[in-house]
mmCIF file of C-alpha atoms in Angstrom:
data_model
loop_
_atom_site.group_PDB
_atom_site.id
_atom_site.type_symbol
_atom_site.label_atom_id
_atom_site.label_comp_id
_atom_site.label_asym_id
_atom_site.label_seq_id
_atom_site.Cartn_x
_atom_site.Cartn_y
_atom_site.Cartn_z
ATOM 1 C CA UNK E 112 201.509 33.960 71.712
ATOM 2 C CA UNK E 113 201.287 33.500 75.331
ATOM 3 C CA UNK E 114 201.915 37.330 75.638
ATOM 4 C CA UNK E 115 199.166 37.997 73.195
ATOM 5 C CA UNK E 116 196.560 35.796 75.391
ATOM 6 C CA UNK E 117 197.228 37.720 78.846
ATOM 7 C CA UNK E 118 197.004 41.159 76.915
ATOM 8 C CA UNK E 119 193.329 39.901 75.880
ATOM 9 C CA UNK E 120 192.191 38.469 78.949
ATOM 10 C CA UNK E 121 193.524 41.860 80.409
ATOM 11 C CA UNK E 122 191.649 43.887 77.713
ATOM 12 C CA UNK E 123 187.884 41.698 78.435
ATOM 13 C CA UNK E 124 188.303 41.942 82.122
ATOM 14 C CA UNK E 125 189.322 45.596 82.042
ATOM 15 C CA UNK E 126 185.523 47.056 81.414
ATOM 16 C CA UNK E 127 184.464 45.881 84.825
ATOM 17 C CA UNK E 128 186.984 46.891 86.832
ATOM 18 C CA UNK E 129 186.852 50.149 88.798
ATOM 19 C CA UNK E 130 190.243 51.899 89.852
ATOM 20 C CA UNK E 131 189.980 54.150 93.141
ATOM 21 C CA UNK E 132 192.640 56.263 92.869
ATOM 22 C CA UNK E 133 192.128 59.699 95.755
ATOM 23 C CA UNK E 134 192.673 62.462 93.690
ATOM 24 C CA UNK E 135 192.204 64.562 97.255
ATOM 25 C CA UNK E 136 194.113 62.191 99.825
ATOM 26 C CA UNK E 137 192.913 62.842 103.372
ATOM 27 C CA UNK E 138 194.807 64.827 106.038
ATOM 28 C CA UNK E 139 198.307 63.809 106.751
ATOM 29 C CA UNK E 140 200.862 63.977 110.236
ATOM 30 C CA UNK E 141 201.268 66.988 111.596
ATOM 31 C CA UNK E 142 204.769 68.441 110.930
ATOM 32 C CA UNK E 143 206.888 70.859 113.053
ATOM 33 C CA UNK E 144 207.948 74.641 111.325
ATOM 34 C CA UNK E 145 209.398 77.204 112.251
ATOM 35 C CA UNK E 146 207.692 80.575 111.548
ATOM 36 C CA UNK E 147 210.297 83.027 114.002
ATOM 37 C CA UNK E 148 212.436 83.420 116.881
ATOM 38 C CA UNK E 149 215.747 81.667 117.553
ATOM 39 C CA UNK E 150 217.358 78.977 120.697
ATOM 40 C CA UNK E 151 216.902 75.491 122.050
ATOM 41 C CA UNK E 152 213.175 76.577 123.344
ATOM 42 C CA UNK E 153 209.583 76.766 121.427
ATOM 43 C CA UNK E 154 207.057 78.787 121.927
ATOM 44 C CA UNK E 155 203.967 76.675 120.226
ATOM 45 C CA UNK E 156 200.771 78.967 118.037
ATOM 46 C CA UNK E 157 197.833 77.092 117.963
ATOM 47 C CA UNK E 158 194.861 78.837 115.724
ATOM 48 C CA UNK E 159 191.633 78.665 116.392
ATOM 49 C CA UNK E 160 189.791 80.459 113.678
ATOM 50 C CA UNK E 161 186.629 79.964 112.204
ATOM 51 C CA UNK E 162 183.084 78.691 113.874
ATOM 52 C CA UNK E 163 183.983 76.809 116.208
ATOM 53 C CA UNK E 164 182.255 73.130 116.419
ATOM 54 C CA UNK E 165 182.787 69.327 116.469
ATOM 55 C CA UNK E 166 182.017 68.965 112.321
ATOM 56 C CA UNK E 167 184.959 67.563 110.357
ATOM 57 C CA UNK E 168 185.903 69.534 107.062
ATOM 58 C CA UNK E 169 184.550 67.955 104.004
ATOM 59 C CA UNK E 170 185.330 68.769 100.039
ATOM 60 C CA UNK E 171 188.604 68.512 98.073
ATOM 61 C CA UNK E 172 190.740 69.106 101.170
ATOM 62 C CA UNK E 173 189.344 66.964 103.990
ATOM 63 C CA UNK E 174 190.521 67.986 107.257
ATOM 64 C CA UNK E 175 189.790 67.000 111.255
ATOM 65 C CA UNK E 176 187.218 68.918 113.217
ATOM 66 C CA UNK E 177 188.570 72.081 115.105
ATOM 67 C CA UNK E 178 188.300 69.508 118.657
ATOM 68 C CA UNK E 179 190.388 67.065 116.613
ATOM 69 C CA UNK E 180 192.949 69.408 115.472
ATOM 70 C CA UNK E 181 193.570 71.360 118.681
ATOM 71 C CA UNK E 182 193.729 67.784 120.893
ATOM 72 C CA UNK E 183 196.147 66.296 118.190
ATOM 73 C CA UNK E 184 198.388 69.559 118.531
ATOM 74 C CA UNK E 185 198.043 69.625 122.774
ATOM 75 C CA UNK E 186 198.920 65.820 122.191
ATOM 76 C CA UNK E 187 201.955 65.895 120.487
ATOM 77 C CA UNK E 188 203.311 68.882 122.670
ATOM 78 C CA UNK E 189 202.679 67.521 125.431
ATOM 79 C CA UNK E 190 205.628 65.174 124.344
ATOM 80 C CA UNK E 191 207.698 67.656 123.893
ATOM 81 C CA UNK E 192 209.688 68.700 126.381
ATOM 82 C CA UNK E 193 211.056 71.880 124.524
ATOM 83 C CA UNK E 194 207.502 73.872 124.362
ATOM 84 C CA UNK E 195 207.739 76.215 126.910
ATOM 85 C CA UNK E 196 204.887 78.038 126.337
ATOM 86 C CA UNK E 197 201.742 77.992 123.953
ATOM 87 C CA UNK E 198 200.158 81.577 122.612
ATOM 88 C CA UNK E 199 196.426 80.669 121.368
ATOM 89 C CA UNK E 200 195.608 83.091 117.977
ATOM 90 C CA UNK E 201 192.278 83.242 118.520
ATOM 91 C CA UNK E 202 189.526 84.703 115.308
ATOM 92 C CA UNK E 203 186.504 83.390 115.898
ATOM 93 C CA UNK E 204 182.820 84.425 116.528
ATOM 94 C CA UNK E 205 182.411 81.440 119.289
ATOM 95 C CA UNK E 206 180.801 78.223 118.630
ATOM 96 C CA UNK E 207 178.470 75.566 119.915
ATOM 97 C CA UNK E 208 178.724 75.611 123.410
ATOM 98 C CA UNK E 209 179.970 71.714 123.926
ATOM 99 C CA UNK E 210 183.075 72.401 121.553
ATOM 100 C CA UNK E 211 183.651 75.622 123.033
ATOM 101 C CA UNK E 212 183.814 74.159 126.812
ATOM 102 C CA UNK E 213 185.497 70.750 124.967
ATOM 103 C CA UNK E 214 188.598 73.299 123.215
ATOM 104 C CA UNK E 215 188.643 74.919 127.022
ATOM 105 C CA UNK E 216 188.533 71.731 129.167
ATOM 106 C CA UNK E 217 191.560 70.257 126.582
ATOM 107 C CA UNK E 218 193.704 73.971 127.236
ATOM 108 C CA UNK E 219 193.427 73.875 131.201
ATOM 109 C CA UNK E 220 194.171 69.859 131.531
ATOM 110 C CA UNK E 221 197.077 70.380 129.513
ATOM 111 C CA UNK E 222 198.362 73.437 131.657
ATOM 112 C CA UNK E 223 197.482 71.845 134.219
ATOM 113 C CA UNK E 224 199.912 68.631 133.120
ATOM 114 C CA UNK E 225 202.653 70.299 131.594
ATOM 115 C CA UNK E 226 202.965 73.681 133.888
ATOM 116 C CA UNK E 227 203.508 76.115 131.164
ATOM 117 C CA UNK E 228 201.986 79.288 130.669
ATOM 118 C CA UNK E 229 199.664 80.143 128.171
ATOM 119 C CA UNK E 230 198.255 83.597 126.416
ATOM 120 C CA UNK E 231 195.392 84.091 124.155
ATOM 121 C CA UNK E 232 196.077 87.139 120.747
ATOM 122 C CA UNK E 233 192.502 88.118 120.047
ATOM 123 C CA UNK E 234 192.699 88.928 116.618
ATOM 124 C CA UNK E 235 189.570 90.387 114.548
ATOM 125 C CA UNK E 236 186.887 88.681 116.516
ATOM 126 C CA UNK E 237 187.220 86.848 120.029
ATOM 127 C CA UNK E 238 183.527 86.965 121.116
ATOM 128 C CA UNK E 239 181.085 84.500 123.046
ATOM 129 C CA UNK E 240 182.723 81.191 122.683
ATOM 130 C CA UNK E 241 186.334 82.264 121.805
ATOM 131 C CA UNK E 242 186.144 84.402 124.644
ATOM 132 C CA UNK E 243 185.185 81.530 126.725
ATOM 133 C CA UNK E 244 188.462 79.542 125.191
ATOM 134 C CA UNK E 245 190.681 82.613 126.255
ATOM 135 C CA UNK E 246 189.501 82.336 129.729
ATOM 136 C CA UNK E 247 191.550 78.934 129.629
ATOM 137 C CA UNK E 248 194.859 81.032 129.372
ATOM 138 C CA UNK E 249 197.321 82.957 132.150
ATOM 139 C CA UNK E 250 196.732 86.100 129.942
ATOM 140 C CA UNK E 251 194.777 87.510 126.976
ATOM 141 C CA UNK E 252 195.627 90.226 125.204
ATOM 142 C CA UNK E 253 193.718 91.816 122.321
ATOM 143 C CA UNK E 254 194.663 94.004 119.620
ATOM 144 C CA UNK E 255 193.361 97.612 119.231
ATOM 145 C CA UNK E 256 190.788 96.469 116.922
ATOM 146 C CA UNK E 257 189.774 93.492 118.230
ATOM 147 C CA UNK E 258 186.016 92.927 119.010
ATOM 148 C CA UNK E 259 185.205 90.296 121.794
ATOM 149 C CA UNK E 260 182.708 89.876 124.715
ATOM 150 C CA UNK E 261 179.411 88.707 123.606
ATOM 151 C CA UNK E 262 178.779 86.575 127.162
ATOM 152 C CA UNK E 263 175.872 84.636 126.720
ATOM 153 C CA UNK E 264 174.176 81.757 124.916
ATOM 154 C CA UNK E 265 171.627 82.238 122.212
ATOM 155 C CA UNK E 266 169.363 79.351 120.595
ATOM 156 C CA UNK E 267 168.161 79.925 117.179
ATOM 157 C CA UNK E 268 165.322 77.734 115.658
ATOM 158 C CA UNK E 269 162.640 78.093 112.829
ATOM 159 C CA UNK E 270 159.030 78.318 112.309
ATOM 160 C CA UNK E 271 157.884 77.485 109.344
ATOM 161 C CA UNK E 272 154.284 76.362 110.347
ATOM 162 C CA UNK E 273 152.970 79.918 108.522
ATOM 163 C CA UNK E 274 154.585 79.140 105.230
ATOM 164 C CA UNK E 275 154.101 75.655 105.272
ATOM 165 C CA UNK E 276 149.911 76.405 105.457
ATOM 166 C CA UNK E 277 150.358 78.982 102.619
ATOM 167 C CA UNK E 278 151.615 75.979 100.422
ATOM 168 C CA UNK E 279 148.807 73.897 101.977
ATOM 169 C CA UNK E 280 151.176 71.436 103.646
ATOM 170 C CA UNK E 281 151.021 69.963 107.003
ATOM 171 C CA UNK E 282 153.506 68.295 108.896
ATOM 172 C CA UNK E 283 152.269 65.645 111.825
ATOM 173 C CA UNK E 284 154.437 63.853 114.279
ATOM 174 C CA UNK E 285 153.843 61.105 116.299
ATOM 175 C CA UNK E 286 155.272 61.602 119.749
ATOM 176 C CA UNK E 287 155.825 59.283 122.846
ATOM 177 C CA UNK E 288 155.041 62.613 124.761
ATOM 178 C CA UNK E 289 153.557 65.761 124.356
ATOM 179 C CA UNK E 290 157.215 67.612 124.877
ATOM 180 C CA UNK E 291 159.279 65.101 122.311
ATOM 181 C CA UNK E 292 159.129 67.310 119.516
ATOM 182 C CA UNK E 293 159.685 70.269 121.107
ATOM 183 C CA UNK E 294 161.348 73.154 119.217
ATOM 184 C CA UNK E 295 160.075 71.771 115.849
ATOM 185 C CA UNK E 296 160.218 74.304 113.211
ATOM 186 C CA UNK E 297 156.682 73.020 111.622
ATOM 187 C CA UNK E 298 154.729 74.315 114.846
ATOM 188 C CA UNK E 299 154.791 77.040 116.979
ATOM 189 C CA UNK E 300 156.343 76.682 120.291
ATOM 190 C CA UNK E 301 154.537 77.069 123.061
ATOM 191 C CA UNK E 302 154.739 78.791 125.986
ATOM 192 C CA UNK E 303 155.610 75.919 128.725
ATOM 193 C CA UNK E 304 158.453 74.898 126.171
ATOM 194 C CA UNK E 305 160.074 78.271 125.909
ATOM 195 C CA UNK E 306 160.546 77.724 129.822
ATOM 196 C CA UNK E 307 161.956 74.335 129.126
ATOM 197 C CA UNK E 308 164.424 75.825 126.893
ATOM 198 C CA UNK E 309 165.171 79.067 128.877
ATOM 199 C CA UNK E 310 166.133 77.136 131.632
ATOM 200 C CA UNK E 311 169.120 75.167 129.672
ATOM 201 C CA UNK E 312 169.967 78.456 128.271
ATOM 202 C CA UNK E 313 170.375 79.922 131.715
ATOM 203 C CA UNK E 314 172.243 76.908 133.309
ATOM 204 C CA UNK E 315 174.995 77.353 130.110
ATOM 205 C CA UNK E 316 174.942 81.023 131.079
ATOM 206 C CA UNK E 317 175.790 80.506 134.125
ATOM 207 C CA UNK E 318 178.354 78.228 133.451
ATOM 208 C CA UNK E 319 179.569 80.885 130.933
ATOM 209 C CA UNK E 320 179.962 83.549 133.936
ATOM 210 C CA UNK E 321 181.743 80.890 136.226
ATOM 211 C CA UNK E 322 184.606 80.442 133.643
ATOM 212 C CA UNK E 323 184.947 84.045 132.877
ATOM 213 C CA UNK E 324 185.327 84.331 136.766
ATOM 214 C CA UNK E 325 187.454 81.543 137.121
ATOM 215 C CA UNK E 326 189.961 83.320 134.292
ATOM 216 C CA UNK E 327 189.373 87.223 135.782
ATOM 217 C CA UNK E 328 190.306 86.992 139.088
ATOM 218 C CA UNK E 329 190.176 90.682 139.045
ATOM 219 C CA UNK E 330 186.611 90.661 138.761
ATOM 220 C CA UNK E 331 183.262 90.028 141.001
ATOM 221 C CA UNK E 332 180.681 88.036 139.926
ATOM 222 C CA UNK E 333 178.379 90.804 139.959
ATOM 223 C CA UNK E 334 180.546 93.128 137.961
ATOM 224 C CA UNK E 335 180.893 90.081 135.500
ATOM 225 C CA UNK E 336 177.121 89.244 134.861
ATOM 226 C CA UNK E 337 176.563 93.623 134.277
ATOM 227 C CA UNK E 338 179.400 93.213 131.831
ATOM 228 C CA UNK E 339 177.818 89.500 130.271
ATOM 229 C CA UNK E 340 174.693 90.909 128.510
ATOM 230 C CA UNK E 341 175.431 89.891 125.515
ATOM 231 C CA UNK E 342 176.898 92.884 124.201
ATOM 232 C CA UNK E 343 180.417 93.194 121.915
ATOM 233 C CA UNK E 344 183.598 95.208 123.481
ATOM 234 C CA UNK E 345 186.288 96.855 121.513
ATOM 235 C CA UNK E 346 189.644 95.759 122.587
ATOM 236 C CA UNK E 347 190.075 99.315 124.611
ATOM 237 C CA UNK E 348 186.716 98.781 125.852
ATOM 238 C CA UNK E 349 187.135 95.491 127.549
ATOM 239 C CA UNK E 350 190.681 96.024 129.152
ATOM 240 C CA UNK E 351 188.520 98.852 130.857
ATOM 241 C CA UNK E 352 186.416 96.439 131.969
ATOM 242 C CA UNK E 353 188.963 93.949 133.028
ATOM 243 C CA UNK E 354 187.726 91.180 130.441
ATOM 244 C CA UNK E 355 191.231 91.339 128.984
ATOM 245 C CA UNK E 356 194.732 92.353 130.631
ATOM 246 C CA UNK E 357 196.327 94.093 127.694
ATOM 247 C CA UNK E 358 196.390 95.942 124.560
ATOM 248 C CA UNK E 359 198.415 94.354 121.962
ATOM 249 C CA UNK E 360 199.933 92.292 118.740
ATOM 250 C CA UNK E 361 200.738 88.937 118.264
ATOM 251 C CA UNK E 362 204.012 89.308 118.635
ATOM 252 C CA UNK E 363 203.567 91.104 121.968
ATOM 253 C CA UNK E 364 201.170 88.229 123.238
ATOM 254 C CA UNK E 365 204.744 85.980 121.990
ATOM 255 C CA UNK E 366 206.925 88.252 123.827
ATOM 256 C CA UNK E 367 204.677 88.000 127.178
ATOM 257 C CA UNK E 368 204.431 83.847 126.619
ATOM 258 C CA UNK E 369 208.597 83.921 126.481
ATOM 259 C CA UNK E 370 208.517 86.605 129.583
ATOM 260 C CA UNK E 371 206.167 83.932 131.629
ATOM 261 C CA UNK E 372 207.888 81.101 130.798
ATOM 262 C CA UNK E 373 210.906 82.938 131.973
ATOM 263 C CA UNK E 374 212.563 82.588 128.118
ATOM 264 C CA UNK E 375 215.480 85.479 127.135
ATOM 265 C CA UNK E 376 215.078 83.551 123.908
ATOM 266 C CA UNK E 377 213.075 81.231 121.604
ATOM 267 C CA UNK E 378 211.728 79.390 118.661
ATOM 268 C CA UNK E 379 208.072 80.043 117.394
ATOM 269 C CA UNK E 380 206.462 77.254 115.984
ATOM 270 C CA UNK E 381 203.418 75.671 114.444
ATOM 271 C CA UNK E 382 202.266 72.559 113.357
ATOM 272 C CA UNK E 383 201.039 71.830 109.948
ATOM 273 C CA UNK E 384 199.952 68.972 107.683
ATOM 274 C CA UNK E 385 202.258 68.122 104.558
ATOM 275 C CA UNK E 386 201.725 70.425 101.704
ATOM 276 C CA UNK E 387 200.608 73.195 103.889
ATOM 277 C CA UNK E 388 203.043 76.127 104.603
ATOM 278 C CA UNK E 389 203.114 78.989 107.204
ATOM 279 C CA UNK E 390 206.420 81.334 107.188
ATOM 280 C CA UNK E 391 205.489 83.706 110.223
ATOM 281 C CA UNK E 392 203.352 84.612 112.894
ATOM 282 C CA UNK E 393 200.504 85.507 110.966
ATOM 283 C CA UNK E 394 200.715 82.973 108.453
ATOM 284 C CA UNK E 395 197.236 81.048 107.416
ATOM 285 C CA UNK E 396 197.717 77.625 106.553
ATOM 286 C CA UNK E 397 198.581 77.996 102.584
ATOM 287 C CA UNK E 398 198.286 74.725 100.424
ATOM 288 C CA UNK E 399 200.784 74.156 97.511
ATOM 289 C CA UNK E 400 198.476 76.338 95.180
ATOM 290 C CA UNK E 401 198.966 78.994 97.378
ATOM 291 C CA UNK E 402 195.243 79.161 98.719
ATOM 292 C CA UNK E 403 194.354 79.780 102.419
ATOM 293 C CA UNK E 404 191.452 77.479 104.089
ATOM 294 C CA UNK E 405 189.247 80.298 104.360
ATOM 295 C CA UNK E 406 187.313 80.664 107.936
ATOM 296 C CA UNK E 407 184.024 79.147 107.960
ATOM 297 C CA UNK E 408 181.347 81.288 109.094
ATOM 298 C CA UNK E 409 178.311 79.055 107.650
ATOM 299 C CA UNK E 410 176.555 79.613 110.598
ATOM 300 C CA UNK E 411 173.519 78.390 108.710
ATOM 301 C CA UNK E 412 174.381 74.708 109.362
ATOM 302 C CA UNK E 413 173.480 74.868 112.896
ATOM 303 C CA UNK E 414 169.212 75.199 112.241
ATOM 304 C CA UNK E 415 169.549 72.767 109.052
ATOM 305 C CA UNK E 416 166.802 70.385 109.073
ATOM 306 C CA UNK E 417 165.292 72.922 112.038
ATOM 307 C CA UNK E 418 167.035 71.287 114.745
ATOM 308 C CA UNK E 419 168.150 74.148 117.339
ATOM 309 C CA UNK E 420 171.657 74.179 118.724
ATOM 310 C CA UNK E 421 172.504 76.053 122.108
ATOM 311 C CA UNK E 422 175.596 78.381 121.165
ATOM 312 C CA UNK E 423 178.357 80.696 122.597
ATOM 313 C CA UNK E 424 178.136 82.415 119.543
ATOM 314 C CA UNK E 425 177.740 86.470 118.182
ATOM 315 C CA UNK E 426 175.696 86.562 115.666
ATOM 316 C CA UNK E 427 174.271 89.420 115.029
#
């Protein structure tokens, strides 16, 4: 009887309950494999691949931001006394400029800590802000087909103010100061505000040409800035110019990390989440269904709502 009772109290208190079960659990501790190589010593591959910027991934397979991911990684090797060197695998158009200089400002205060080398693999695409993360590394080396350069910043907004007066709507805005809502895309901007905004373009340009100096010691500033128009190099093309030291694969951008960190021999390893496999060099991330996180090139999402971004980034 008593049994009876409970199963009915159960069964009336049931309707109003809500269970939250995560069908997609969020990101777990990153775990060590092994994707080549052999001995005692590691040689660490860190991808950066996709646009890079500070927004977390969202959807069925939450994930950290690109900045979270590549600090958690430099974190725990930083503790580990076995990484001898770190090859980046760089495939990315660039980025925002704050996550580009945040990725590059995390690689050179961890070389600087730890004293081990590290090369940059240019794989498809190493241009604008990728290119300014290679600059962090001892070497870069890009593959016969690689595209990279693009030096420069670019700003992209909208105007809408024509298509808003063909629907017959008007936007106002109430400003503290005749400059606060400058680079709105429901007016046009003016002429006095394009300066405003040239001038923050040209001080992240600049900045842009002192850390491509700072990484090609084999250049001159002024060979740099006729080489940082904006305009792409093929892999051939730039090792011309000096913007890279070598033609190459990924395993010969390995084979130079092991060479610099004075290594006959050594492990290659990643670090992954649980559920996520990787079995060599040029292994994506796969999850158990077999499905790689594809590389984000929304690039969209930096003018929604209008608001204008500045950007290392080649897109053409």
């Amino acid at each position: 009887m008593r049994k009876a009772l409970i199963a009915v109290i159960i069964l009336v208190c049931l309707p109003g309950c809500t269970f939250n079960f995560p069908l997609f659990p969020g990101p777990g501790p990153l775990q060590e494999a092994q994707v080549d190589g052999s001995g005692k010593a590691k040689v660490l591959l860190i991808e950066i691949s996709g646009v890079i910027n500070s927004q977390e991934k969202e959807g069925f397979r939450p994930a950290p931001s690109m900045i979270a991911s590549i600090k958690e990684q430099l974190t725990r090797a930083a503790k580990d006394e076995s990484i001898k060197a770190i090859v980046l695998r760089i495939n990315t158009p660039g980025g925002t400029v704050t996550a580009s200089d945040i990725i590059y400002h995390e690689l050179k205060t961890f070389k600087a800590a730890r004293k081990i080398p590290i090369v940059a693999s240019i794989m498809d695409l190493g241009t604008s802000g990728g290119y300014y993360i290679a600059a962090a590394a001892d070497a870069v080396l890009a593959h016969p087909s690689s595209v990279t350069g693009s030096i420069g910043v670019i700003m992209l907004t909208v105007n809408a103010k024509g298509l808003l007066e063909k629907i017959g709507v008007e936007a106002t805005a109430v400003t503290s100061g005749p400059r606060k809502d400058m680079g709105s895309p429901f007016r046009t901007m003016t002429a006095e505000e394009r300066a405003i905004f040239q001038g923050l373009i040209d001080s992240f340009y600049q900045r842009f040409l002192t850390i491509v100096q700072e990484g090609r010691s084999n250049l001159q500033m002024e060979q740099i800035k006729r080489l940082a128009d904006g305009r792409i190099y093929t892999g051939e093309q730039a090792k011309a110019a000096g913007l890279v030291d070598e033609i190459g694969y990924l395993d010969d951008a390995v084979a130079l990390a092991k060479k610099k960190a004075g290594l006959t021999e050594a492990r290659v390893v990643t670090y992954q989440r649980p559920g996520e496999y990787s079995n060599n060099v040029y292994s994506r991330l796969l999850t158990p269904g077999g499905l790689a996180a594809l590389v984000d090139l929304d690039v969209t999402s930096f003018v929604r709502g209008g608001t204008p971004q500045f950007m290392y980034l080649w897109m053409p």
